[in-house]
Every structure is written in structure tokens, then in C-alpha cells.
Tab-separated table of C-alpha atoms in Angstrom:
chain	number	residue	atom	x	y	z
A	1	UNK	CA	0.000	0.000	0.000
A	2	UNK	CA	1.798	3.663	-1.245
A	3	UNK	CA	1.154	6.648	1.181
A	4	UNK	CA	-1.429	8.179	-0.964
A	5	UNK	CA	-3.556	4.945	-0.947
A	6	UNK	CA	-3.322	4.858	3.070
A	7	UNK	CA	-4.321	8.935	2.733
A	8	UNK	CA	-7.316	7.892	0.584
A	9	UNK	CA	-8.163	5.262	3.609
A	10	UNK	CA	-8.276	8.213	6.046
A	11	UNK	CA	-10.275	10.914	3.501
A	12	UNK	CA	-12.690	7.790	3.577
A	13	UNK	CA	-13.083	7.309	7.166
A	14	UNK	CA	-13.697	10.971	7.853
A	15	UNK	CA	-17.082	10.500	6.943
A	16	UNK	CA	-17.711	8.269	9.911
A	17	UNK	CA	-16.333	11.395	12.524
A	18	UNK	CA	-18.333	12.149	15.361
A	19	UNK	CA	-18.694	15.888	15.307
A	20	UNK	CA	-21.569	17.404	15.709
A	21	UNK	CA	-19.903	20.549	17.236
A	22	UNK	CA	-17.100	21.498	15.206
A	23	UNK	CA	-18.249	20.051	12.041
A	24	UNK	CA	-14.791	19.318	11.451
A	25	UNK	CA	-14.136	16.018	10.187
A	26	UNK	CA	-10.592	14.026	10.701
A	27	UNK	CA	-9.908	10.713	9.784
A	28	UNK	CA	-6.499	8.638	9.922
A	29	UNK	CA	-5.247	5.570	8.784
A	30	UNK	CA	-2.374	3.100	9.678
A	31	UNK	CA	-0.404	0.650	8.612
A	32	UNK	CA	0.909	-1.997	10.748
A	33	UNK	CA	4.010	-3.630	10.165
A	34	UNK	CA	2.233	-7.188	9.605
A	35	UNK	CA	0.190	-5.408	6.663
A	36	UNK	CA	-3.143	-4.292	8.411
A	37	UNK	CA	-5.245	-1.093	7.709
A	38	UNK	CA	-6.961	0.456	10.542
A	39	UNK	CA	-9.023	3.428	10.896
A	40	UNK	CA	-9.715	6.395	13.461
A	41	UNK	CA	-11.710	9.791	13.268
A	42	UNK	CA	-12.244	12.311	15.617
A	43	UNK	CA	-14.656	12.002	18.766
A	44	UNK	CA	-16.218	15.238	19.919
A	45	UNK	CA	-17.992	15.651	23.043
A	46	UNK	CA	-20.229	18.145	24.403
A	47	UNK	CA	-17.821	19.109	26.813
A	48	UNK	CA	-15.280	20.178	24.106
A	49	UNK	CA	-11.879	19.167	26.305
A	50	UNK	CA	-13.141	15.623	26.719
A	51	UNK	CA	-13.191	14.874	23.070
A	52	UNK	CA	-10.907	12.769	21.490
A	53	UNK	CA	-8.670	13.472	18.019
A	54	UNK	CA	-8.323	10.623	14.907
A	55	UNK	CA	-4.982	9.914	16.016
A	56	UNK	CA	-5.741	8.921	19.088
A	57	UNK	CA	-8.895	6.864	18.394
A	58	UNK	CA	-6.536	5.296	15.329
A	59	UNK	CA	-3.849	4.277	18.242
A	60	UNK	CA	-5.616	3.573	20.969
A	61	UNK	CA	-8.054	1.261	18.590
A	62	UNK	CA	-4.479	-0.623	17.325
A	63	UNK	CA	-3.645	-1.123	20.662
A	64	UNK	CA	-7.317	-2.624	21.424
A	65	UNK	CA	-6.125	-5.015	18.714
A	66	UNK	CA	-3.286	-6.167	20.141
A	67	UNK	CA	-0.194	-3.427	18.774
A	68	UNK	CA	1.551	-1.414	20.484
A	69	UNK	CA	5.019	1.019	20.265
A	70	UNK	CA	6.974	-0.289	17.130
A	71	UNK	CA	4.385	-2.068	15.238
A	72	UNK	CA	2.847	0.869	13.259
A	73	UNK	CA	4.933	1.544	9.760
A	74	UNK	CA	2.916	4.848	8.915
A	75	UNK	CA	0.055	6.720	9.956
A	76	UNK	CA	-1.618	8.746	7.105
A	77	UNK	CA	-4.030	11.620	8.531
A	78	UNK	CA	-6.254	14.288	6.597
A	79	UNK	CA	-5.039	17.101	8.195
A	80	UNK	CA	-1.365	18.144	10.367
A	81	UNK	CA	-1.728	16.447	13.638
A	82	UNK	CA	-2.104	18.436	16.796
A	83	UNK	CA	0.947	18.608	19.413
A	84	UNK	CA	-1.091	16.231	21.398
A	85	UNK	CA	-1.266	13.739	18.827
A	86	UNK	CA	2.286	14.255	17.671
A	87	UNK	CA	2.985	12.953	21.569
A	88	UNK	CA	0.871	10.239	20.514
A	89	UNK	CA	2.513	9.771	17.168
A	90	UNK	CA	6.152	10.173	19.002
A	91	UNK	CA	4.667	7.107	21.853
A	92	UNK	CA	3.942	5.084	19.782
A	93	UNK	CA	7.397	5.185	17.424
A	94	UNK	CA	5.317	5.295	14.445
A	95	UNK	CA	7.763	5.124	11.342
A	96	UNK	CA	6.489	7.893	9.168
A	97	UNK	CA	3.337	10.247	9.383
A	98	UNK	CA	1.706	11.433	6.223
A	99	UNK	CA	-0.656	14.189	5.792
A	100	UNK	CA	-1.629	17.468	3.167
A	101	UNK	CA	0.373	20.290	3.334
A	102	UNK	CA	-0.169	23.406	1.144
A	103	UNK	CA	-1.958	21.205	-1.153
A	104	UNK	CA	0.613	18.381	-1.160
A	105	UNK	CA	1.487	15.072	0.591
A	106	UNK	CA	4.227	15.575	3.065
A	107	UNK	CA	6.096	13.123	5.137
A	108	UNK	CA	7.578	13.459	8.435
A	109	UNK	CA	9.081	11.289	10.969
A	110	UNK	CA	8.012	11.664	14.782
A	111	UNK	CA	11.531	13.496	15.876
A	112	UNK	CA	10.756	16.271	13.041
A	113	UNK	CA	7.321	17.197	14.319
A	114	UNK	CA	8.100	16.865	17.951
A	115	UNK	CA	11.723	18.346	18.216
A	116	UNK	CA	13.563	18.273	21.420
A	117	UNK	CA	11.095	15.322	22.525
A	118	UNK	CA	11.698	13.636	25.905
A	119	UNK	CA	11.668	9.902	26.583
A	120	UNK	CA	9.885	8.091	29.783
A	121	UNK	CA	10.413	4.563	29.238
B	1	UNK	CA	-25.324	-11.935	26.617
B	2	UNK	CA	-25.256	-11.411	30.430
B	3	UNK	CA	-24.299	-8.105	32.128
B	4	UNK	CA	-21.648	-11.170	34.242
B	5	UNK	CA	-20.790	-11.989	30.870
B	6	UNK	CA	-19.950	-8.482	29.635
B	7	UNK	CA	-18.169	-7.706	32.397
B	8	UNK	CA	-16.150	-11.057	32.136
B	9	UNK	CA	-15.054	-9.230	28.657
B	10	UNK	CA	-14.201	-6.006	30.162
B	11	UNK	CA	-11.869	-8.048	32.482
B	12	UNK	CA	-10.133	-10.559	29.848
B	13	UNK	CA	-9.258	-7.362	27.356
B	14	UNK	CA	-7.744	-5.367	30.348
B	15	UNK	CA	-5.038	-7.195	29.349
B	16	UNK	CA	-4.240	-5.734	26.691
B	17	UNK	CA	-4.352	-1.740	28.074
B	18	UNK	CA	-1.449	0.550	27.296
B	19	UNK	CA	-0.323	1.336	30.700
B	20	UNK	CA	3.398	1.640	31.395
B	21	UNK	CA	3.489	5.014	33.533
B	22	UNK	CA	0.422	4.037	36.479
B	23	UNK	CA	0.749	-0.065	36.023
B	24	UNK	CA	-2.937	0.064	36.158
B	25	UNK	CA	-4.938	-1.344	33.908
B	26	UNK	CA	-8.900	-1.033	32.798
B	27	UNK	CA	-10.880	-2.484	30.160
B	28	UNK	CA	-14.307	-2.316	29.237
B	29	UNK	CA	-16.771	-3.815	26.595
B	30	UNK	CA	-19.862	-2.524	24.833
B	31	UNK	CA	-23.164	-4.644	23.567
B	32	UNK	CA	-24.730	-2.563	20.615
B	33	UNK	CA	-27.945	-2.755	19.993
B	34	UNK	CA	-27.376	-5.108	16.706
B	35	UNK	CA	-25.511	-7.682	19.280
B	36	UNK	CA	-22.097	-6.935	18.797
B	37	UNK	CA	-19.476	-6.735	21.898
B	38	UNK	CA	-16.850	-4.241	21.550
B	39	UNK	CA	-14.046	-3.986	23.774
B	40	UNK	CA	-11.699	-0.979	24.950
B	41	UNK	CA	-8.770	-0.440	27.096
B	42	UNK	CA	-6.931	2.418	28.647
B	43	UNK	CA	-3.952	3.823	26.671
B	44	UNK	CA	-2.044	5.851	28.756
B	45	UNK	CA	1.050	8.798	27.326
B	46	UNK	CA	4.279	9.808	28.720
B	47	UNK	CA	2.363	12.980	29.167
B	48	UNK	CA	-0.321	11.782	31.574
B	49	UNK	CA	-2.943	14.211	30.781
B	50	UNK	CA	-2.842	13.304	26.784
B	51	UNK	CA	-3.785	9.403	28.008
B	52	UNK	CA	-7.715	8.205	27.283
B	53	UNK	CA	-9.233	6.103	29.396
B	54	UNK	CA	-10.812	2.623	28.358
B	55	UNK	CA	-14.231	3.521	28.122
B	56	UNK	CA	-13.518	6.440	26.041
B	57	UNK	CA	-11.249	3.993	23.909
B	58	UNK	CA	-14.377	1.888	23.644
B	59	UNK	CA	-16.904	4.683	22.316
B	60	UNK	CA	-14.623	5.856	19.969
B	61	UNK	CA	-13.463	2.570	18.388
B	62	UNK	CA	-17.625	2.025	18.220
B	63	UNK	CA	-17.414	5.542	16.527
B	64	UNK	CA	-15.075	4.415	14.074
B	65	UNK	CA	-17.131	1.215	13.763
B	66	UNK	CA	-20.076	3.181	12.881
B	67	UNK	CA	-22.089	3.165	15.762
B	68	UNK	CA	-23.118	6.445	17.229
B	69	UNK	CA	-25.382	7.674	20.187
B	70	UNK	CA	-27.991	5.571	20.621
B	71	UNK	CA	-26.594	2.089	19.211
B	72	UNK	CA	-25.325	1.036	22.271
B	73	UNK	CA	-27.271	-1.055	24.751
B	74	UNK	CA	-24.711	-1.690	27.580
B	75	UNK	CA	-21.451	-0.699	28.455
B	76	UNK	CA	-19.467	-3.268	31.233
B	77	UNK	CA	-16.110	-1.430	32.663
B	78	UNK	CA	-13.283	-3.306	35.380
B	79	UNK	CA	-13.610	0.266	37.843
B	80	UNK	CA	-16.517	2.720	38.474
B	81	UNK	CA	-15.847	5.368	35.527
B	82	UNK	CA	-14.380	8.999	35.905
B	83	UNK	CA	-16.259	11.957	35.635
B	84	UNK	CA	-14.697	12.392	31.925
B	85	UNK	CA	-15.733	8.930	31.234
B	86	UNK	CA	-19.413	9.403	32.259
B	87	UNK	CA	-19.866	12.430	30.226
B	88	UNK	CA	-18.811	10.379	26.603
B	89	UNK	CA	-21.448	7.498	28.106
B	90	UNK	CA	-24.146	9.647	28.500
B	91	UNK	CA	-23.308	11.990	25.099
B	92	UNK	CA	-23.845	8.311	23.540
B	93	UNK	CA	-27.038	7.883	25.761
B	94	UNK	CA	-25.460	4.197	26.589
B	95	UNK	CA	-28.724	1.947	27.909
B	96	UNK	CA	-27.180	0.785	31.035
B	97	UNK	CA	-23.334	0.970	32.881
B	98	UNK	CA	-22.187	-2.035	34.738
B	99	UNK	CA	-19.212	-1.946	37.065
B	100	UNK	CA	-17.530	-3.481	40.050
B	101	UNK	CA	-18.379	-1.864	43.793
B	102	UNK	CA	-18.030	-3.130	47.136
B	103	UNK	CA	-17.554	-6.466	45.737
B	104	UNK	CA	-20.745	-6.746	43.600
B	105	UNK	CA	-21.608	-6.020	39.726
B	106	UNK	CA	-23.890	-2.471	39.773
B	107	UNK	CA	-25.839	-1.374	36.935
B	108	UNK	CA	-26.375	2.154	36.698
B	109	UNK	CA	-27.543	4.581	34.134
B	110	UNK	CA	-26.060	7.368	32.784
B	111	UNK	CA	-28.521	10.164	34.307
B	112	UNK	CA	-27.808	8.239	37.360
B	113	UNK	CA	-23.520	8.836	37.044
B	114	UNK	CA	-23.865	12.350	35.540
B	115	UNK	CA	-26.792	14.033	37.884
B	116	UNK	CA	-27.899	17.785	36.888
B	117	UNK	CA	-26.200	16.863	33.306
B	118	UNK	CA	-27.356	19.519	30.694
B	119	UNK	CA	-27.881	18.501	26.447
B	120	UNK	CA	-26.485	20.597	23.801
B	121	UNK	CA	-27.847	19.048	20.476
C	1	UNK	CA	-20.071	35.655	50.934
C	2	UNK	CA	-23.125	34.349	49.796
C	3	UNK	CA	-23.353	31.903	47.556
C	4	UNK	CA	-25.260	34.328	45.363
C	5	UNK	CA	-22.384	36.239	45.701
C	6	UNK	CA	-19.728	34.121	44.996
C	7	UNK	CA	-21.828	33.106	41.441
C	8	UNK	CA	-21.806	36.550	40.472
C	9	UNK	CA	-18.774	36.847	40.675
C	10	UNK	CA	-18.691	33.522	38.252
C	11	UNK	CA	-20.613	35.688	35.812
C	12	UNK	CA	-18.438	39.129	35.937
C	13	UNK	CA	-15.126	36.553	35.482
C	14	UNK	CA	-17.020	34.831	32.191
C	15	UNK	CA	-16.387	37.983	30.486
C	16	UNK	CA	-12.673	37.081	30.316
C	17	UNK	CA	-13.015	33.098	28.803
C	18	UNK	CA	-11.150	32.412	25.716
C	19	UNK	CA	-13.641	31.092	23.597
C	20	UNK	CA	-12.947	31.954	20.408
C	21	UNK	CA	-14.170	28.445	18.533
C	22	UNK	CA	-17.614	27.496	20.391
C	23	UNK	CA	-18.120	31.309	21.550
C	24	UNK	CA	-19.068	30.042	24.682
C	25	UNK	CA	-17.892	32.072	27.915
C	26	UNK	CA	-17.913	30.072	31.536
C	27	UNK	CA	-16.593	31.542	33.800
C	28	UNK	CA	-16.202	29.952	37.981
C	29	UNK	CA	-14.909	31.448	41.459
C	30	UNK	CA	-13.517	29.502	44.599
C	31	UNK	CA	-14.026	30.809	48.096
C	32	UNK	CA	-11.546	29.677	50.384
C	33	UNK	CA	-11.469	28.364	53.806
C	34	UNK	CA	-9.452	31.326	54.727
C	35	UNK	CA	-11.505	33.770	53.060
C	36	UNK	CA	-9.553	34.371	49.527
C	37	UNK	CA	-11.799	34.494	46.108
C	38	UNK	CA	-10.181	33.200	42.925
C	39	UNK	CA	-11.482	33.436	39.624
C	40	UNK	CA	-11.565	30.654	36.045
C	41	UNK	CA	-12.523	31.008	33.175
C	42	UNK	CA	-12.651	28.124	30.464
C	43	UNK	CA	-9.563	28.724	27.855
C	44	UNK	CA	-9.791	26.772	24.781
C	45	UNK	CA	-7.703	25.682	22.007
C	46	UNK	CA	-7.466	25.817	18.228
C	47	UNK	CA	-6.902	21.669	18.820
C	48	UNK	CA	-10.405	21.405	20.798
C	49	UNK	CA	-9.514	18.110	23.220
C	50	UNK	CA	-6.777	20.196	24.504
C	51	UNK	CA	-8.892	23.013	25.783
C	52	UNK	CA	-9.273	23.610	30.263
C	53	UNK	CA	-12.614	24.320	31.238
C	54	UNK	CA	-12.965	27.092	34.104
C	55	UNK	CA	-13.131	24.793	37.239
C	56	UNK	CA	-10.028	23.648	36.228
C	57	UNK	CA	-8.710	26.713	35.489
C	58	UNK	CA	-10.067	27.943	38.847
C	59	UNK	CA	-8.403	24.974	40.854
C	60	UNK	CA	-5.257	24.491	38.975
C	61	UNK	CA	-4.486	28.242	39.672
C	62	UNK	CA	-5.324	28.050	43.112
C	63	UNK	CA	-2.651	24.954	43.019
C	64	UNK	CA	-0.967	27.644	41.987
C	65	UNK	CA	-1.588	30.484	44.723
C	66	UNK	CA	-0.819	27.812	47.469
C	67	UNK	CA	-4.236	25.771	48.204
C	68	UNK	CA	-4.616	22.033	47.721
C	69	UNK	CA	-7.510	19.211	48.374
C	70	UNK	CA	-9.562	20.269	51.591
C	71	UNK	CA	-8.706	24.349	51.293
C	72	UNK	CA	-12.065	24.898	49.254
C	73	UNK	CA	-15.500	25.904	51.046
C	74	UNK	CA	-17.366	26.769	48.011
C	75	UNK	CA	-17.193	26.817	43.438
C	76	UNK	CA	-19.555	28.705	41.570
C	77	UNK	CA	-20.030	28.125	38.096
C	78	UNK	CA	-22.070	29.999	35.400
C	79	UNK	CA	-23.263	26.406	33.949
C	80	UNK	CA	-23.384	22.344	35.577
C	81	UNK	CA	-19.744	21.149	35.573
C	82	UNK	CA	-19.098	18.562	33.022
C	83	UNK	CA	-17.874	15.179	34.409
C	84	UNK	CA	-14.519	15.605	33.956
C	85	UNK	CA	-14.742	18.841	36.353
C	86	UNK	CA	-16.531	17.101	38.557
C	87	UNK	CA	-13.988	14.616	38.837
C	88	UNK	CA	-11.634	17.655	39.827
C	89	UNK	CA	-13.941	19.137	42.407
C	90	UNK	CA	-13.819	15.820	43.656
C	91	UNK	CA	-10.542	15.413	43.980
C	92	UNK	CA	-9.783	19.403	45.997
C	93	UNK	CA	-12.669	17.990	48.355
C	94	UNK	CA	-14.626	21.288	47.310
C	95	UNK	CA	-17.415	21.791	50.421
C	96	UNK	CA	-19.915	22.433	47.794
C	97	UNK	CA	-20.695	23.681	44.487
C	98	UNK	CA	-23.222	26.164	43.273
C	99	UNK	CA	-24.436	26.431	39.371
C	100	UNK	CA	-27.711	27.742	37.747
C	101	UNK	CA	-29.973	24.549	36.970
C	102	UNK	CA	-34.099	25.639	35.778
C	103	UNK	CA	-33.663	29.458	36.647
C	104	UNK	CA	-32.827	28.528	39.894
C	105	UNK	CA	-28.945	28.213	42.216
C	106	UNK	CA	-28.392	24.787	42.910
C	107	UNK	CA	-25.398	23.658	45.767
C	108	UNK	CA	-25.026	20.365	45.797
C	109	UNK	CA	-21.931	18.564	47.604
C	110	UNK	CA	-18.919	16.233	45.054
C	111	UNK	CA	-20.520	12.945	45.815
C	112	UNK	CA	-23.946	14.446	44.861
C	113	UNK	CA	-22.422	14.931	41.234
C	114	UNK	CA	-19.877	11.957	40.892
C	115	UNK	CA	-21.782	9.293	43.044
C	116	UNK	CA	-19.769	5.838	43.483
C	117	UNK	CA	-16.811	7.724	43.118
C	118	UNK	CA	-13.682	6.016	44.195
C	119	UNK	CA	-10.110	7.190	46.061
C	120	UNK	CA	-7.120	6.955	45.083
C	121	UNK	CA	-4.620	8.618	47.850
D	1	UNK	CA	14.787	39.890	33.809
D	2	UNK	CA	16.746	37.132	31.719
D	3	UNK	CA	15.901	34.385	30.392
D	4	UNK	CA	17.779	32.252	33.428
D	5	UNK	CA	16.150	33.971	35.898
D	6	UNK	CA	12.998	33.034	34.596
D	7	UNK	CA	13.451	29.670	34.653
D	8	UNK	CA	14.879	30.052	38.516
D	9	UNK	CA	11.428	31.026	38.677
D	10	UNK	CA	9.499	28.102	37.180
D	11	UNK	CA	12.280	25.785	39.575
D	12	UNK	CA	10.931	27.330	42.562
D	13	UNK	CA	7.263	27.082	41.212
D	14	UNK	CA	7.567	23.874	40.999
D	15	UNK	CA	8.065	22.993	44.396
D	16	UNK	CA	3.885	23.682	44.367
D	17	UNK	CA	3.222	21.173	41.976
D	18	UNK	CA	-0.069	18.898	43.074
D	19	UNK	CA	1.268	15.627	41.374
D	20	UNK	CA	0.568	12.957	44.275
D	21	UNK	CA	0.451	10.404	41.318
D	22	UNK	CA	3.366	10.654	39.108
D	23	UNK	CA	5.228	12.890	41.900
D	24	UNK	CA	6.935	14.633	38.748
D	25	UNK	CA	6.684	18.169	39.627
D	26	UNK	CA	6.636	20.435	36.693
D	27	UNK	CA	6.612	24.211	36.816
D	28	UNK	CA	6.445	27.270	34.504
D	29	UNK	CA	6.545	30.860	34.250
D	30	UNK	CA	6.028	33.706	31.918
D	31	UNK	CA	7.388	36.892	31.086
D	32	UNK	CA	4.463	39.321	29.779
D	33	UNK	CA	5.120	41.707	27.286
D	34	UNK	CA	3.842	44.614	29.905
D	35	UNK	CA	6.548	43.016	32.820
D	36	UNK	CA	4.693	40.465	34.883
D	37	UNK	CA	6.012	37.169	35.843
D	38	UNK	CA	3.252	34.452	36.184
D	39	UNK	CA	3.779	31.537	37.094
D	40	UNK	CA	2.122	27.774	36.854
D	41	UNK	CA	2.472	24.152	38.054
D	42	UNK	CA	1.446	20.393	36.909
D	43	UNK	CA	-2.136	19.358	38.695
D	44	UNK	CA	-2.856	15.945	38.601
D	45	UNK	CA	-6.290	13.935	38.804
D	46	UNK	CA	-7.169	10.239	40.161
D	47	UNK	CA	-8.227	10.144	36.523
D	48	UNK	CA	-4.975	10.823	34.837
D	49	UNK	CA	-6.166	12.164	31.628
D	50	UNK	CA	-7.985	14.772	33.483
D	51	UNK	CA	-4.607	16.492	35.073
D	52	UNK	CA	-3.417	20.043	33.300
D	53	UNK	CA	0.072	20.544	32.389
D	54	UNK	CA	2.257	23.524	34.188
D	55	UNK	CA	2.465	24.896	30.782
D	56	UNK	CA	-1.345	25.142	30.290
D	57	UNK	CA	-2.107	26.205	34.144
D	58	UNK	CA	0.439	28.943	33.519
D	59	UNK	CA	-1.315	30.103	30.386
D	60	UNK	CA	-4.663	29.408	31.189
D	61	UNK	CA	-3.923	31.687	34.684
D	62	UNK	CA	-2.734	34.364	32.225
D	63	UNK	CA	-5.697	34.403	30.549
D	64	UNK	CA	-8.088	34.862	34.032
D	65	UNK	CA	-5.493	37.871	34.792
D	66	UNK	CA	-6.359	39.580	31.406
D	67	UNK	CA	-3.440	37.972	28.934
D	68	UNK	CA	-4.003	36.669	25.963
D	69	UNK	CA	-2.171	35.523	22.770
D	70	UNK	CA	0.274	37.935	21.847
D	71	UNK	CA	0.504	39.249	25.272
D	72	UNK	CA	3.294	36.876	26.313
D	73	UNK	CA	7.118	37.505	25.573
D	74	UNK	CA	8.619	34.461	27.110
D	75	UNK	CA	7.875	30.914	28.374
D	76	UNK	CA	10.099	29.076	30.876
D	77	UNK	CA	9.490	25.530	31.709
D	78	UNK	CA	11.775	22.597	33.920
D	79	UNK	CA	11.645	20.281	31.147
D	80	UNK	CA	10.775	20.133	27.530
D	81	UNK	CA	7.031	20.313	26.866
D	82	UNK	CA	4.979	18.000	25.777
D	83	UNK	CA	2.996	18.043	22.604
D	84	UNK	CA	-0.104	19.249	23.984
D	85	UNK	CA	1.267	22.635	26.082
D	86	UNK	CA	3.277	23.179	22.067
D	87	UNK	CA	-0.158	23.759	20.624
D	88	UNK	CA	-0.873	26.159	23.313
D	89	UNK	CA	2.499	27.969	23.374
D	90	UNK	CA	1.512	28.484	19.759
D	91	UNK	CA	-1.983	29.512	20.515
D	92	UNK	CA	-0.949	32.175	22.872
D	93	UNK	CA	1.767	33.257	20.255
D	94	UNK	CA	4.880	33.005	22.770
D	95	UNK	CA	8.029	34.662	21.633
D	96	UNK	CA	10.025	32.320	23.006
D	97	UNK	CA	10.276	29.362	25.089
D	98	UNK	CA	13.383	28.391	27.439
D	99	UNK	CA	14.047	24.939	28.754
D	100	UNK	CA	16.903	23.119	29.747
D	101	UNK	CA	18.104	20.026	27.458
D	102	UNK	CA	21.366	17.779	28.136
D	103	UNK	CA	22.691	20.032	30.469
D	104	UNK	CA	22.086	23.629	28.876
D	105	UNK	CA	19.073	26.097	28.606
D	106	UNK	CA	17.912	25.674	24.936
D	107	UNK	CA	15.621	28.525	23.484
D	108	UNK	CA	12.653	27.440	20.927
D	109	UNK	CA	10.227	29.689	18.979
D	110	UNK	CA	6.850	28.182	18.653
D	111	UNK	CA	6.900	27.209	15.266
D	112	UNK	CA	10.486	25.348	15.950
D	113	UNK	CA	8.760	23.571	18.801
D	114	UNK	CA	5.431	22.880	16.175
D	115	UNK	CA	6.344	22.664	12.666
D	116	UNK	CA	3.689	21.743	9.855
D	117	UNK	CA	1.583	23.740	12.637
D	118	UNK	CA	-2.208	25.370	11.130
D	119	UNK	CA	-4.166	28.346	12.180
D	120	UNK	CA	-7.782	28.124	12.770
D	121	UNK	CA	-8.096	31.939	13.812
């Protein structure tokens, strides 16, 4: 799968996002490393801080199925994450991110959207 | 399926949380309407306050399964949710909550977690 | 201070929320045991899950100022605190918390909103 | 005031920290572009994806004092911050932000510390 097929899977998943209050749409893809698609879109909640971005519903759905840090090749997402999600992103040592960019594809590794990160574990 | 039995899932994909930084892990597990069981676990971030908690794991993979407020008849969970938690169950106007106290399963609905809550659609 | 009191001043703080995406304005006051009134306004963010409503705002600068769990007699707040606020007021042991519910001040006590709420410390 | 003494500052704020459940105290201060120093600490929660950054209790106290984005020359934090408190360094337009890495105080602009960031504003 290229990185603009894994970008289509994430345009296509938008559609499912639950947000009634932004009206924003997100969606995200992945691929794991064993050759699985999965999916995530953004989850909005009345109380606007306790919503949840496609990144996060992406990772924290992969690790429902059983991955974790090191088993995601490339996350493709249909718009430049948010820091929080690039925390995500950097946690879960995701190999390349892919999303538009003044009308364009770009691709980033974790360390060049989250410079000067820090590491717990 | 059994509230026991839902619970029983909530328990078994605990295993699976994301939770190096507090060791502690919670799962939960949603019967939708249609008779599917979904499960979620916490997935927790070097940055504590970026983590989401199982049950929001849960309603957003059911999100991203196409399910939406409404669809879901119970939700089982290993620990009596957070506050956070109970405002995503009642936004998705879950039927019932089921959770471990003093020992015994409880059932509780949402109105019942989230007292005084207001609506905004 | 009245409670009626302490709510207005709630409503005059409101005026300073940064709010610019759902152009919705809470604003929330603390009185303390020793007598001090601190102000909180919700402040939230271009990313939306990354937004701080205004109890948290309120408590996290009293953290701030010096006061902890069990220095709090009273919150107002111009609306019903969502859960994960009332998770917070929880947690400071606020005495009791005041909002507007059917025209009307309501107080009602933590356990009131978060019932089978658990410890951790 | 220099940049060094502003981070002395967010050392000794830290010391105020409420983080019972990581015990990682965090603290911050700011520099406003009219000559205040603020300052703001890491608050935990039971629920750990309810606890506020110092970065974001620093800002968000900035904002119930009257600041707002563009009103804020300098950020100084103990440690690098996380993804989340980027996106609201950026939000609040920052001028510059001053942590210490391997040994040495580093200064970042916002859009080092965010790159590939958006505006919604």
C-alpha cells in the first residue's frame, strides 16, 4: 500500500467522525508492520476538552487489537496532527506520518514534528 | 449476553491496556444494539494528561465502527468510571453501565452517574 | 459571601473566557477556607480536546496560589460542571458547588455529582 | 529579567506542583510583554487524563489575569514540553520558550517547537 492509498483510507473514514460541534471532520489511517489497515476519526464531546482526536482513536483502537510502540509503519491523517497527537505519534514510534500540506502530501518522521522530545520509558 | 458476561469481557481485554506510567490497567466492553461486543482499554502517554481512558477507547473505536449515540445497549467497565468517562457514556445515551463496587456487579444509568447533566444538540 | 455572591462573581469573570471556537464564555470562582476568592474562566484551544474548562482553570491556579484538596468551602459556576470537572472538584474535596440549573442556584456537595466515586490517595 | 532567571522562577514554582500520582513536579513561568512574571504548576487527577500541564495552568492563569495571545514575551518551563502545552504555546503566540536540554538552557520559537503547525483563527 503507497502513502497516498493509506491517505485515501483516512479521507474515507472521515465520513464516519463524530462531530456534531465542530463540524470538522478528521480521519487517519495506519499501517501496521504485519500489513493491516486500521481506521480512526475524531470524537467530539459536548464538553469540548473531553473529546478525542483521529490519532488517538486510530492508536488507541491498534492497541485494542493487540499493537503497540513499534508495530505501526505509517500513519496517514487528513489534516497536520495536533501537538497532542504528535505525543501520541512520538509514543507510539510510528515510522512515518503522512498528511496534506499546502496542497501536497508531506512526510515526516516523529523526531521532526516533535523536536527536542523527551523519553519516559 | 449477560451483564456477568460483559463484564467477564471487560476483564479478559484489560489485558491488553497501554499502561506503562500508572501499572494500572482497565478495560471495558460494549453490547450494541445489533448484538455486537466491543471492547476498549486504557492507553495511557508519557504525558499523563494526553492518556484516554478505556471507556472512552471503547466509544470511539464504536465511533469508528459506525455506531453512534444511541446504538449502544450496555457498556461493562473493570472500575466505576471517571467523571470524563461518564460524560462520553451519556453523550452516547449508553442503555445501562455495569461496574464493580463493594464487591458486587452495579448497573447504573447514565442520568444516574452524571446528575444535573445539561444537552447541547 | 453568599453563595449568590460568589456566582456573580462567576458571571463578571465569564467575560474574560477564551472562547474563540464554540463562543461560549464560563466563567467559575472559589471561596476559600481562609476567606480568599479566585477566579476561572474556560480557555480553549485551536486543537479542541486540549482546551481547560474554568473549574479547572479555577483549581489548577489556586494549586498555583498555594491551596490544595480540603482548602475549598465553596465553586460557583455559570453552567453544571461537566464530568470531567466534577472529577476535579472531587478530587480538591470542594465543600460544595453552586451552578444555575431551571432558573434557579443549585449547591449540591462532590458525591452528589460523581456518586460511586472512588479514592485513590 | 533574563531568560535564566525566569526559569529560577518556574524551579521554585515547581516545588507547588499537586502531582501525588506521578510525583513529577513540573513548573512554569512567563514573562508578559507589559513586565509580569506568572507563574504555573502540573495538577494531577485520580483520573490521569484529566490532570493540566504547568504549561497550560500557567497560560490558562494568564488568561483569568487579562493575557491573551500575543501578550506573552517568554515561556520558561523545567523540562521540555509535551505536545499538547506546544499547541498552546503556539496559541498564545509566545516569543520564546526556554528549557533546559542535556545540560544547557535551549531557546525554541513556537513554530520550531510545532512545525507543519495550522491556524484556525
Amino acid at each position: 500500500m503507497t502513502d497516498t492509498e493509506l491517505y485515501e483510507r483516512a479521507v474515507a473514514a472521515a465520513a464516519r467522525a463524530y462531530a456534531p460541534y465542530s463540524k470538522y471532520h478528521v480521519g487517519a489511517a495506519a499501517l501496521t508492520h504485519d500489513g493491516k489497515v486500521l481506521e480512526g476519526v475524531n470524537v467530539e464531546n459536548a464538553a469540548y476538552p473531553l473529546g478525542v482526536c483521529a490519532e488517538r482513536t486510530l492508536l488507541s483502537g491498534a492497541v485494542v487489537a493487540g499493537y503497540g510502540p513499534g508495530d505501526i509503519e505509517a500513519v496517514a491523517i487528513t489534516a497536520s496532527p495536533c501537538g497532542g497527537c504528535r505525543q501520541w505519534l512520538y509514543e507510539f514510534k510510528v515510522g512515518r506520518v503522512v498528511f496534506p500540506s499546502a496542497g501536497d502530501l508531506v512526510v515526516r518522521t516523529t523526531a521532526e514534528l516533535l523536536p527536542d522530545a523527551w523519553d519516559d520509558l
